[in-house]
Amino acid sequence: MITLISLVIEGVTIVVCFHRLYGQKIRLDLKTVCLVIIHVLFLGMFNFWQISKVAVGIIYIIYFVYCKAKFKESFIMSGISIFLLGVIMTSFQFMCLIITSIFIPENEPVRIIISDIEALCCILLLPGSRLDRLRKYIFIKNKGVAGILGFVGMVIVFLLMQDKMSEGVQAEMFVFAVPAVLMIVVLVGKWNSSQERIEQIEKELDNNIRLQEKYSELLQKVRLRQHEFKNHLAAIFSSHYTYKTYDKLVEAQREYCQKLAWENRHNGLSLIGNDVLAGFLYGKFQELEEGGLCVECEIHTKLQRMAVPNYYVIEALGILIDNAAEAYKDAGQGKVSFSVAADEDSYCFKIRNQFAYVPYAQIEQWFKLGGSTKGEGRGLGLHHVKTLCNEWEMSIRCENIEIGRENWIMFTLVVKSAGSQE
C-alpha cells in the first residue's frame, strides 16, 4: 500500500513537472490520467516482480510519447524536456530524500512518502515561464548547459538507484552528491542572471524599434513641410496685396505665422541628436495633444551619448510627463512645458506645469512609496523615478517657480553625459 501511494504521488509530480517545463496550467485530460495510471502499473509491476532497477529507465520512453502527444513539439525539443524532467525529478527526489533521512532515519515507508510529498511541493513552486525559456535556451545555443546538467543528472540517478538497491546512500558516495547539487544551484543562478540581462536587452531593442518608427515619422513630416515652407513665405510676403489697411495686414500675418509655427512646433526634436529619445518625445507629445493638452517644447542642446541607457531615461521622463499631464487635467487649465539643456558634464530635462503652490514638505512625500495624494495604491511613479536615479546616478528635484505671476511645479532630471564618467 505504501508503494502504491508513493507511485501515485510520483506520477502526479511528473505531470506537474511536465506542465512547469512548458509553462502551462495543469489540466487533467485523458492523456494525463493515462500517464499516471501507466506510471503506477508499470513501476508497480517492476517492483512486484523484482525486475532489475536499471530496466526502470524504459518508463522514460512512455514519458517521451506522452510529451510528444500532449505538447506537440519536435523530437529534439521533446527529448530536451524528458532530459530536464529526469534532472529535475531526480534532483528534488534526492535532496528531499537526504533531508528526510536526517529526521527519519529508521522508518523507511514513512520516509519515502514524506520525501515524495516534499518533492511534489518543491516542483509546484517552480516558475513555469522560466523553465520553458530554459528548454528553448538549451535548444538554441547552449550545449554546455546540457552537458553539465547531464553529468549532474547521471550522478544523482546513480545515487538514487544505489539508495533503492542497497537501502541507503553510502557515505563515500555522498561526497559526489554535494558538488552535484551545488553545480545545479550555481548553474541556475548564472542562467537566471543571464536571462534577466537578455530580457532587458530585448525590452530595450523592442523599445528602440518602436521609437525609431516615431522618429522616422517626424523626419518625414519635417521634410514634407520643407517643401511647403517656401509657399508659405510667399503667401506671407504677398498678403499686402489682399489687405488694404496696415492693421489688418499685421493681424493677418501674425495669425498666419502663429499657425505656421504651431504646425512646425515639434521640428526641433529632429535636432536633439538622439533618435530614440526624439521618437519617444514626439509620440508622447502627440498623445497628449490628442487629449486636448497644450505642450511647449524647447531644445537648447544636441544630446551626445548619455551615461544612462535610453531605456531608463525614457522611463523616468515618461513618468514625469504623465504626472504633469494628470495635474493639467485635474486643474482643467494651463499647459505643460518640456525643455532640455546641457552644462559641462550633464543634461538637464525640465518638465513643468501650472499648479497651485505646494509646500516642500509635501513635495518630499511625493517621492516616497504610497506618498501620493491620489489615494491608496497610488504614488508609485515618482518613487520609481527616485529608485532609477539612485541606481543610475541621476538626480531629480522638484520646485515651485513663478512665471508671469503664475505658480508652476517644475521637475528637473539631471543625467550625466558619457564623457563625465571615467
Short mmCIF file of C-alpha atoms in Angstrom, two decimals, residues 12-417:
data_model
loop_
_atom_site.label_atom_id
_atom_site.label_comp_id
_atom_site.label_asym_id
_atom_site.label_seq_id
_atom_site.Cartn_x
_atom_site.Cartn_y
_atom_site.Cartn_z
CA VAL A 12 1.32 13.36 -10.13
CA THR A 13 4.71 15.02 -9.56
CA ILE A 14 5.81 14.03 -13.08
CA VAL A 15 2.63 15.57 -14.54
CA VAL A 16 3.22 18.79 -12.58
CA CYS A 17 6.85 18.88 -13.70
CA PHE A 18 5.85 18.50 -17.38
CA HIS A 19 3.41 21.40 -17.15
CA ARG A 20 6.00 23.55 -15.36
CA LEU A 21 8.51 22.81 -18.13
CA TYR A 22 6.02 24.07 -20.74
CA GLY A 23 4.78 27.00 -18.65
CA GLN A 24 1.17 25.75 -18.78
CA LYS A 25 -1.57 25.36 -16.20
CA ILE A 26 -2.20 21.80 -15.02
CA ARG A 27 -5.15 20.19 -16.78
CA LEU A 28 -6.28 16.62 -16.14
CA ASP A 29 -7.27 15.34 -19.57
CA LEU A 30 -7.38 11.74 -20.81
CA LYS A 31 -3.68 11.67 -21.80
CA THR A 32 -2.58 12.94 -18.37
CA VAL A 33 -4.75 10.47 -16.44
CA CYS A 34 -3.49 7.60 -18.63
CA LEU A 35 0.12 8.64 -17.97
CA VAL A 36 -0.38 8.47 -14.17
CA ILE A 37 -2.12 5.07 -14.43
CA ILE A 38 0.58 3.63 -16.72
CA HIS A 39 3.29 5.01 -14.45
CA VAL A 40 1.74 3.34 -11.38
CA LEU A 41 1.08 -0.01 -13.15
CA PHE A 42 4.46 -0.12 -14.89
CA LEU A 43 6.62 0.65 -11.86
CA GLY A 44 4.33 -1.36 -9.57
CA MET A 45 4.83 -4.37 -11.81
CA PHE A 46 8.62 -3.90 -11.79
CA ASN A 47 8.60 -3.62 -8.02
CA PHE A 48 6.32 -6.69 -7.53
CA TRP A 49 8.39 -8.95 -9.79
CA GLN A 50 11.69 -7.55 -8.51
CA ILE A 51 12.91 -6.73 -12.02
CA SER A 52 16.33 -5.06 -12.32
CA LYS A 53 16.21 -1.38 -11.35
CA VAL A 54 18.15 -0.47 -14.48
CA ALA A 55 15.22 -1.61 -16.63
CA VAL A 56 13.03 1.04 -14.98
CA GLY A 57 14.61 3.52 -17.40
CA ILE A 58 12.24 2.17 -20.06
CA ILE A 59 9.49 4.27 -18.45
CA TYR A 60 11.12 7.35 -19.97
CA ILE A 61 10.03 6.13 -23.41
CA ILE A 62 6.44 6.35 -22.20
CA TYR A 63 7.14 9.85 -20.88
CA PHE A 64 8.50 10.82 -24.29
CA VAL A 65 5.38 9.52 -26.08
CA TYR A 66 3.16 11.48 -23.66
CA CYS A 67 5.26 14.63 -24.11
CA LYS A 68 5.09 14.39 -27.92
CA ALA A 69 1.33 13.72 -27.94
CA LYS A 70 0.39 16.26 -25.26
CA PHE A 71 2.55 19.27 -26.16
CA LYS A 72 3.11 18.56 -29.89
CA GLU A 73 6.73 19.68 -30.21
CA SER A 74 9.62 18.36 -32.30
CA PHE A 75 11.54 15.21 -31.33
CA ILE A 76 14.54 17.27 -30.23
CA MET A 77 12.52 19.63 -28.03
CA SER A 78 10.59 16.68 -26.55
CA GLY A 79 13.92 14.97 -25.85
CA ILE A 80 15.22 18.08 -24.06
CA SER A 81 12.01 18.15 -22.00
CA ILE A 82 12.47 14.50 -20.98
CA PHE A 83 16.09 15.20 -20.15
CA LEU A 84 15.16 18.17 -17.93
CA LEU A 85 12.33 16.14 -16.39
CA GLY A 86 14.85 13.49 -15.34
CA VAL A 87 17.29 16.04 -13.94
CA ILE A 88 14.60 17.98 -12.03
CA MET A 89 12.82 14.91 -10.66
CA THR A 90 15.97 13.10 -9.56
CA SER A 91 17.49 16.28 -8.10
CA PHE A 92 14.46 17.08 -5.96
CA GLN A 93 13.89 13.46 -5.01
CA PHE A 94 17.49 13.11 -3.94
CA MET A 95 17.57 16.34 -1.92
CA CYS A 96 14.24 15.56 -0.24
CA LEU A 97 15.42 12.02 0.48
CA ILE A 98 18.60 13.29 2.16
CA ILE A 99 16.69 15.85 4.26
CA THR A 100 14.03 13.32 5.28
CA SER A 101 16.65 10.67 6.14
CA ILE A 102 18.21 13.07 8.65
CA PHE A 103 14.95 13.43 10.59
CA ILE A 104 13.50 9.95 9.94
CA PRO A 105 16.47 7.55 9.71
CA GLU A 106 14.64 4.32 10.65
CA ASN A 107 11.05 4.22 9.35
CA GLU A 108 11.60 3.72 5.59
CA PRO A 109 7.92 3.64 4.41
CA VAL A 110 7.14 6.94 6.13
CA ARG A 111 10.40 8.41 4.86
CA ILE A 112 9.52 7.51 1.27
CA ILE A 113 6.03 9.05 1.43
CA ILE A 114 7.23 12.25 3.08
CA SER A 115 10.13 12.72 0.64
CA ASP A 116 7.74 12.21 -2.33
CA ILE A 117 5.34 14.83 -0.94
CA GLU A 118 8.25 17.23 -0.37
CA ALA A 119 9.41 16.76 -3.98
CA LEU A 120 5.86 17.43 -5.26
CA CYS A 121 5.60 20.65 -3.23
CA CYS A 122 9.01 21.86 -4.44
CA ILE A 123 8.16 21.27 -8.10
CA LEU A 124 4.80 23.01 -7.65
CA LEU A 125 6.74 26.14 -6.61
CA LEU A 126 8.96 26.14 -9.71
CA PRO A 127 8.45 29.14 -12.09
CA GLY A 128 6.97 27.63 -15.23
CA SER A 129 7.78 30.51 -17.59
CA ARG A 130 11.49 30.39 -16.74
CA LEU A 131 11.69 26.61 -17.17
CA ASP A 132 10.09 26.97 -20.60
CA ARG A 133 12.71 29.56 -21.57
CA LEU A 134 15.44 27.27 -20.21
CA ARG A 135 14.32 24.49 -22.58
CA LYS A 136 14.50 26.81 -25.56
CA TYR A 137 17.78 28.29 -24.34
CA ILE A 138 19.39 24.83 -24.28
CA PHE A 139 17.96 24.02 -27.72
CA ILE A 140 19.18 27.21 -29.37
CA LYS A 141 22.68 27.91 -28.19
CA ASN A 142 23.97 26.31 -25.04
CA LYS A 143 25.18 22.74 -25.34
CA GLY A 144 27.44 23.31 -22.34
CA VAL A 145 24.39 23.68 -20.09
CA ALA A 146 23.04 20.37 -21.37
CA GLY A 147 26.39 18.70 -20.71
CA ILE A 148 26.64 19.94 -17.12
CA LEU A 149 23.03 19.05 -16.38
CA GLY A 150 23.59 15.63 -17.93
CA PHE A 151 26.58 14.95 -15.68
CA VAL A 152 24.70 16.12 -12.59
CA GLY A 153 21.67 14.08 -13.57
CA MET A 154 23.70 10.89 -14.05
CA VAL A 155 25.38 11.29 -10.64
CA ILE A 156 22.08 11.82 -8.85
CA VAL A 157 20.32 8.99 -10.74
CA PHE A 158 23.17 6.70 -9.73
CA LEU A 159 22.80 7.73 -6.07
CA LEU A 160 19.04 7.21 -6.14
CA MET A 161 19.43 3.78 -7.69
CA GLN A 162 22.01 2.94 -5.05
CA ASP A 163 19.58 4.03 -2.35
CA LYS A 164 16.85 1.80 -3.75
CA MET A 165 19.11 -1.21 -4.22
CA SER A 166 21.16 -1.05 -1.03
CA GLU A 167 18.57 0.68 1.20
CA GLY A 168 20.70 3.71 1.91
CA VAL A 169 23.24 6.11 0.40
CA GLN A 170 26.78 5.13 1.24
CA ALA A 171 28.94 7.76 2.91
CA GLU A 172 31.66 7.71 0.27
CA MET A 173 29.11 8.37 -2.50
CA PHE A 174 27.59 11.29 -0.57
CA VAL A 175 30.77 13.20 -1.47
CA PHE A 176 29.60 13.28 -5.08
CA ALA A 177 26.12 14.47 -4.17
CA VAL A 178 27.06 17.77 -2.56
CA PRO A 179 29.07 19.07 -5.59
CA ALA A 180 26.31 17.87 -7.91
CA VAL A 181 23.60 19.81 -6.10
CA LEU A 182 25.87 22.85 -5.79
CA MET A 183 26.55 22.73 -9.54
CA ILE A 184 22.81 22.86 -10.20
CA VAL A 185 22.34 25.81 -7.85
CA VAL A 186 25.26 27.75 -9.40
CA LEU A 187 24.16 26.91 -12.93
CA VAL A 188 20.57 28.01 -12.34
CA GLY A 189 21.81 31.21 -10.67
CA LYS A 190 24.07 32.08 -13.61
CA TRP A 191 21.37 31.24 -16.10
CA ASN A 192 18.85 33.39 -14.23
CA SER A 193 21.26 36.37 -14.29
CA SER A 194 21.93 35.98 -18.00
CA GLN A 195 18.22 35.55 -18.67
CA GLU A 196 17.40 38.80 -16.89
CA ARG A 197 20.05 40.59 -18.94
CA ILE A 198 18.65 39.07 -22.15
CA GLU A 199 15.14 40.20 -21.21
CA GLN A 200 16.43 43.70 -20.54
CA ILE A 201 18.19 43.84 -23.92
CA GLU A 202 15.07 42.54 -25.67
CA LYS A 203 12.92 45.21 -23.99
CA GLU A 204 15.40 47.92 -24.99
CA LEU A 205 15.53 46.60 -28.56
CA ASP A 206 11.74 46.48 -28.90
CA ASN A 207 11.50 49.95 -27.40
CA ASN A 208 14.16 51.31 -29.78
CA ILE A 209 12.44 49.81 -32.83
CA ARG A 210 9.08 51.30 -31.84
CA LEU A 211 10.52 54.73 -31.12
CA GLN A 212 12.64 54.69 -34.26
CA GLU A 213 9.41 54.41 -36.24
CA LYS A 214 8.10 57.53 -34.49
CA TYR A 215 11.33 59.37 -35.26
CA SER A 216 11.08 58.36 -38.92
CA GLU A 217 7.52 59.70 -38.96
CA LEU A 218 8.76 63.01 -37.50
CA LEU A 219 11.54 63.30 -40.12
CA GLN A 220 9.12 62.57 -42.93
CA LYS A 221 6.78 65.35 -41.76
CA VAL A 222 9.69 67.78 -41.42
CA ARG A 223 10.84 67.02 -44.98
CA LEU A 224 7.33 67.45 -46.36
CA ARG A 225 6.96 70.81 -44.63
CA GLN A 226 10.30 71.98 -46.01
CA HIS A 227 8.82 71.77 -49.49
CA GLU A 228 5.76 73.73 -48.36
CA PHE A 229 7.71 76.37 -46.43
CA LYS A 230 8.62 78.47 -49.48
CA ASN A 231 4.97 78.60 -50.49
CA HIS A 232 4.02 79.77 -47.00
CA LEU A 233 6.68 82.50 -47.12
CA ALA A 234 5.41 83.64 -50.50
CA ALA A 235 1.87 83.78 -49.10
CA ILE A 236 3.05 85.95 -46.19
CA PHE A 237 5.03 88.31 -48.42
CA SER A 238 2.18 88.75 -50.91
CA SER A 239 -0.53 89.27 -48.29
CA HIS A 240 -0.17 93.05 -48.66
CA TYR A 241 -1.99 92.73 -51.99
CA THR A 242 -5.04 91.38 -50.16
CA TYR A 243 -5.40 93.71 -47.14
CA LYS A 244 -5.87 97.43 -47.67
CA THR A 245 -5.08 98.66 -44.16
CA TYR A 246 -1.84 98.21 -42.28
CA ASP A 247 -3.52 96.94 -39.10
CA LYS A 248 -5.41 94.21 -40.95
CA LEU A 249 -2.21 93.22 -42.76
CA VAL A 250 -0.26 92.88 -39.48
CA GLU A 251 -3.06 90.92 -37.85
CA ALA A 252 -3.36 88.55 -40.82
CA GLN A 253 0.42 87.98 -41.00
CA ARG A 254 0.57 87.39 -37.24
CA GLU A 255 -2.19 84.77 -37.37
CA TYR A 256 -0.59 83.09 -40.39
CA CYS A 257 2.83 82.96 -38.71
CA GLN A 258 1.35 81.59 -35.47
CA LYS A 259 -0.37 78.83 -37.39
CA LEU A 260 2.84 78.07 -39.29
CA ALA A 261 4.84 77.97 -36.06
CA TRP A 262 2.24 75.67 -34.44
CA GLU A 263 2.37 73.20 -37.34
CA ASN A 264 6.17 73.07 -37.06
CA ARG A 265 6.35 73.14 -33.26
CA HIS A 266 7.98 69.71 -32.98
CA ASN A 267 10.57 70.14 -35.72
CA GLY A 268 13.25 70.92 -33.12
CA LEU A 269 13.06 67.33 -31.88
CA SER A 270 14.75 66.20 -35.08
CA LEU A 271 17.86 68.14 -33.97
CA ILE A 272 18.08 66.64 -30.48
CA GLY A 273 20.76 64.17 -31.59
CA ASN A 274 19.14 61.07 -30.08
CA ASP A 275 16.79 59.29 -32.47
CA VAL A 276 15.23 57.04 -29.84
CA LEU A 277 14.54 59.87 -27.38
CA ALA A 278 13.24 62.12 -30.17
CA GLY A 279 10.84 59.39 -31.29
CA PHE A 280 9.60 58.91 -27.73
CA LEU A 281 9.03 62.63 -27.12
CA TYR A 282 7.30 63.11 -30.47
CA GLY A 283 4.93 60.19 -29.80
CA LYS A 284 4.30 61.36 -26.24
CA PHE A 285 3.53 64.94 -27.26
CA GLN A 286 1.18 63.70 -29.98
CA GLU A 287 -0.64 61.57 -27.42
CA LEU A 288 -1.05 64.50 -25.01
CA GLU A 289 -2.19 66.92 -27.70
CA GLU A 290 -4.78 64.44 -28.93
CA GLY A 291 -6.14 64.54 -25.37
CA GLY A 292 -6.50 68.33 -25.59
CA LEU A 293 -3.30 69.23 -23.74
CA CYS A 294 -1.11 72.12 -24.86
CA VAL A 295 2.60 71.21 -24.90
CA GLU A 296 5.55 73.56 -25.30
CA CYS A 297 8.90 72.09 -26.29
CA GLU A 298 12.31 73.79 -26.23
CA ILE A 299 15.52 72.10 -27.35
CA HIS A 300 18.63 74.01 -26.30
CA THR A 301 21.27 71.36 -26.93
CA LYS A 302 22.17 68.40 -29.06
CA LEU A 303 22.42 65.27 -26.95
CA GLN A 304 25.60 63.29 -27.24
CA ARG A 305 25.95 59.86 -25.67
CA MET A 306 24.44 59.71 -22.16
CA ALA A 307 25.90 57.69 -19.26
CA VAL A 308 22.45 56.14 -18.67
CA PRO A 309 20.79 53.79 -21.19
CA ASN A 310 18.00 55.39 -23.21
CA TYR A 311 15.51 52.89 -21.81
CA TYR A 312 15.78 54.22 -18.24
CA VAL A 313 15.90 57.90 -19.22
CA ILE A 314 12.71 57.38 -21.25
CA GLU A 315 11.11 55.51 -18.35
CA ALA A 316 11.80 58.41 -15.97
CA LEU A 317 10.76 61.13 -18.43
CA GLY A 318 7.57 59.23 -19.28
CA ILE A 319 6.51 59.21 -15.62
CA LEU A 320 7.29 62.92 -15.17
CA ILE A 321 5.43 63.94 -18.33
CA ASP A 322 2.43 61.75 -17.39
CA ASN A 323 2.33 63.34 -13.93
CA ALA A 324 2.35 66.81 -15.46
CA ALA A 325 -0.47 65.81 -17.80
CA GLU A 326 -2.53 64.44 -14.89
CA ALA A 327 -2.02 67.68 -12.95
CA TYR A 328 -3.21 69.62 -16.01
CA LYS A 329 -6.36 67.50 -16.24
CA ASP A 330 -7.06 67.92 -12.51
CA ALA A 331 -6.68 71.71 -12.73
CA GLY A 332 -8.58 71.92 -16.01
CA GLN A 333 -6.34 74.69 -17.33
CA GLY A 334 -2.74 75.66 -18.06
CA LYS A 335 -0.16 73.87 -20.15
CA VAL A 336 2.88 71.59 -19.93
CA SER A 337 6.37 72.69 -20.88
CA PHE A 338 9.35 70.48 -21.72
CA SER A 339 12.93 71.63 -22.26
CA VAL A 340 16.39 70.12 -22.39
CA ALA A 341 19.70 71.92 -21.93
CA ALA A 342 23.30 70.97 -21.17
CA ASP A 343 26.06 72.06 -18.86
CA GLU A 344 29.66 70.86 -18.62
CA ASP A 345 29.07 67.19 -17.79
CA SER A 346 25.32 66.54 -17.80
CA TYR A 347 21.97 67.13 -19.46
CA CYS A 348 19.02 68.77 -17.69
CA PHE A 349 15.50 67.76 -18.64
CA LYS A 350 12.85 70.10 -17.24
CA ILE A 351 9.14 69.34 -17.17
CA ARG A 352 6.82 71.91 -15.67
CA ASN A 353 3.11 72.58 -15.46
CA GLN A 354 0.91 75.28 -13.95
CA PHE A 355 -0.24 74.27 -10.49
CA ALA A 356 -1.07 75.75 -7.10
CA TYR A 357 1.83 76.31 -4.72
CA VAL A 358 2.84 73.10 -2.91
CA PRO A 359 4.84 73.17 0.36
CA TYR A 360 8.24 71.50 0.04
CA ALA A 361 7.45 69.13 2.93
CA GLN A 362 4.57 67.78 0.83
CA ILE A 363 6.78 67.56 -2.28
CA GLU A 364 9.20 65.31 -0.36
CA GLN A 365 6.31 62.96 0.40
CA TRP A 366 5.60 62.56 -3.32
CA PHE A 367 8.82 60.60 -3.78
CA LYS A 368 8.01 58.13 -1.01
CA LEU A 369 6.23 54.87 -1.75
CA GLY A 370 2.50 55.48 -1.47
CA GLY A 371 3.07 59.17 -0.77
CA SER A 372 0.68 60.42 -3.45
CA THR A 373 -2.48 62.39 -2.71
CA LYS A 374 -4.29 60.40 -5.42
CA GLY A 375 -5.45 57.73 -2.98
CA GLU A 376 -4.47 54.31 -1.71
CA GLY A 377 -2.29 52.23 -4.03
CA ARG A 378 -1.16 55.30 -6.00
CA GLY A 379 2.04 57.32 -5.89
CA LEU A 380 4.31 54.65 -7.33
CA GLY A 381 5.58 56.71 -10.28
CA LEU A 382 7.76 59.30 -8.55
CA HIS A 383 9.03 56.70 -6.12
CA HIS A 384 10.13 54.62 -9.12
CA VAL A 385 11.84 57.65 -10.66
CA LYS A 386 13.72 58.15 -7.39
CA THR A 387 14.75 54.48 -7.44
CA LEU A 388 16.01 54.80 -11.02
CA CYS A 389 18.01 57.88 -10.05
CA ASN A 390 19.67 56.01 -7.19
CA GLU A 391 20.50 53.05 -9.43
CA TRP A 392 21.92 55.07 -12.34
CA GLU A 393 23.40 58.08 -10.53
CA MET A 394 20.87 60.51 -11.94
CA SER A 395 19.32 63.26 -9.83
CA ILE A 396 15.77 64.54 -9.59
CA ARG A 397 14.43 67.65 -7.91
CA CYS A 398 11.09 69.38 -7.74
CA GLU A 399 10.40 73.04 -7.00
CA ASN A 400 7.83 75.81 -7.21
CA ILE A 401 8.68 78.58 -9.67
CA GLU A 402 6.79 81.72 -10.59
CA ILE A 403 6.31 82.70 -14.24
CA GLY A 404 4.12 85.66 -15.10
CA ARG A 405 2.55 85.71 -11.64
CA GLU A 406 1.53 82.07 -12.09
CA ASN A 407 2.93 79.25 -9.97
CA TRP A 408 4.48 76.30 -11.78
CA ILE A 409 5.65 72.93 -10.48
CA MET A 410 8.93 72.04 -12.20
CA PHE A 411 10.73 68.69 -12.16
CA THR A 412 14.38 68.65 -13.20
CA LEU A 413 16.01 65.36 -14.19
CA VAL A 414 19.82 65.57 -14.44
CA VAL A 415 21.53 62.83 -16.47
CA LYS A 416 25.31 62.63 -16.72
CA SER A 417 26.91 62.61 -20.14
#
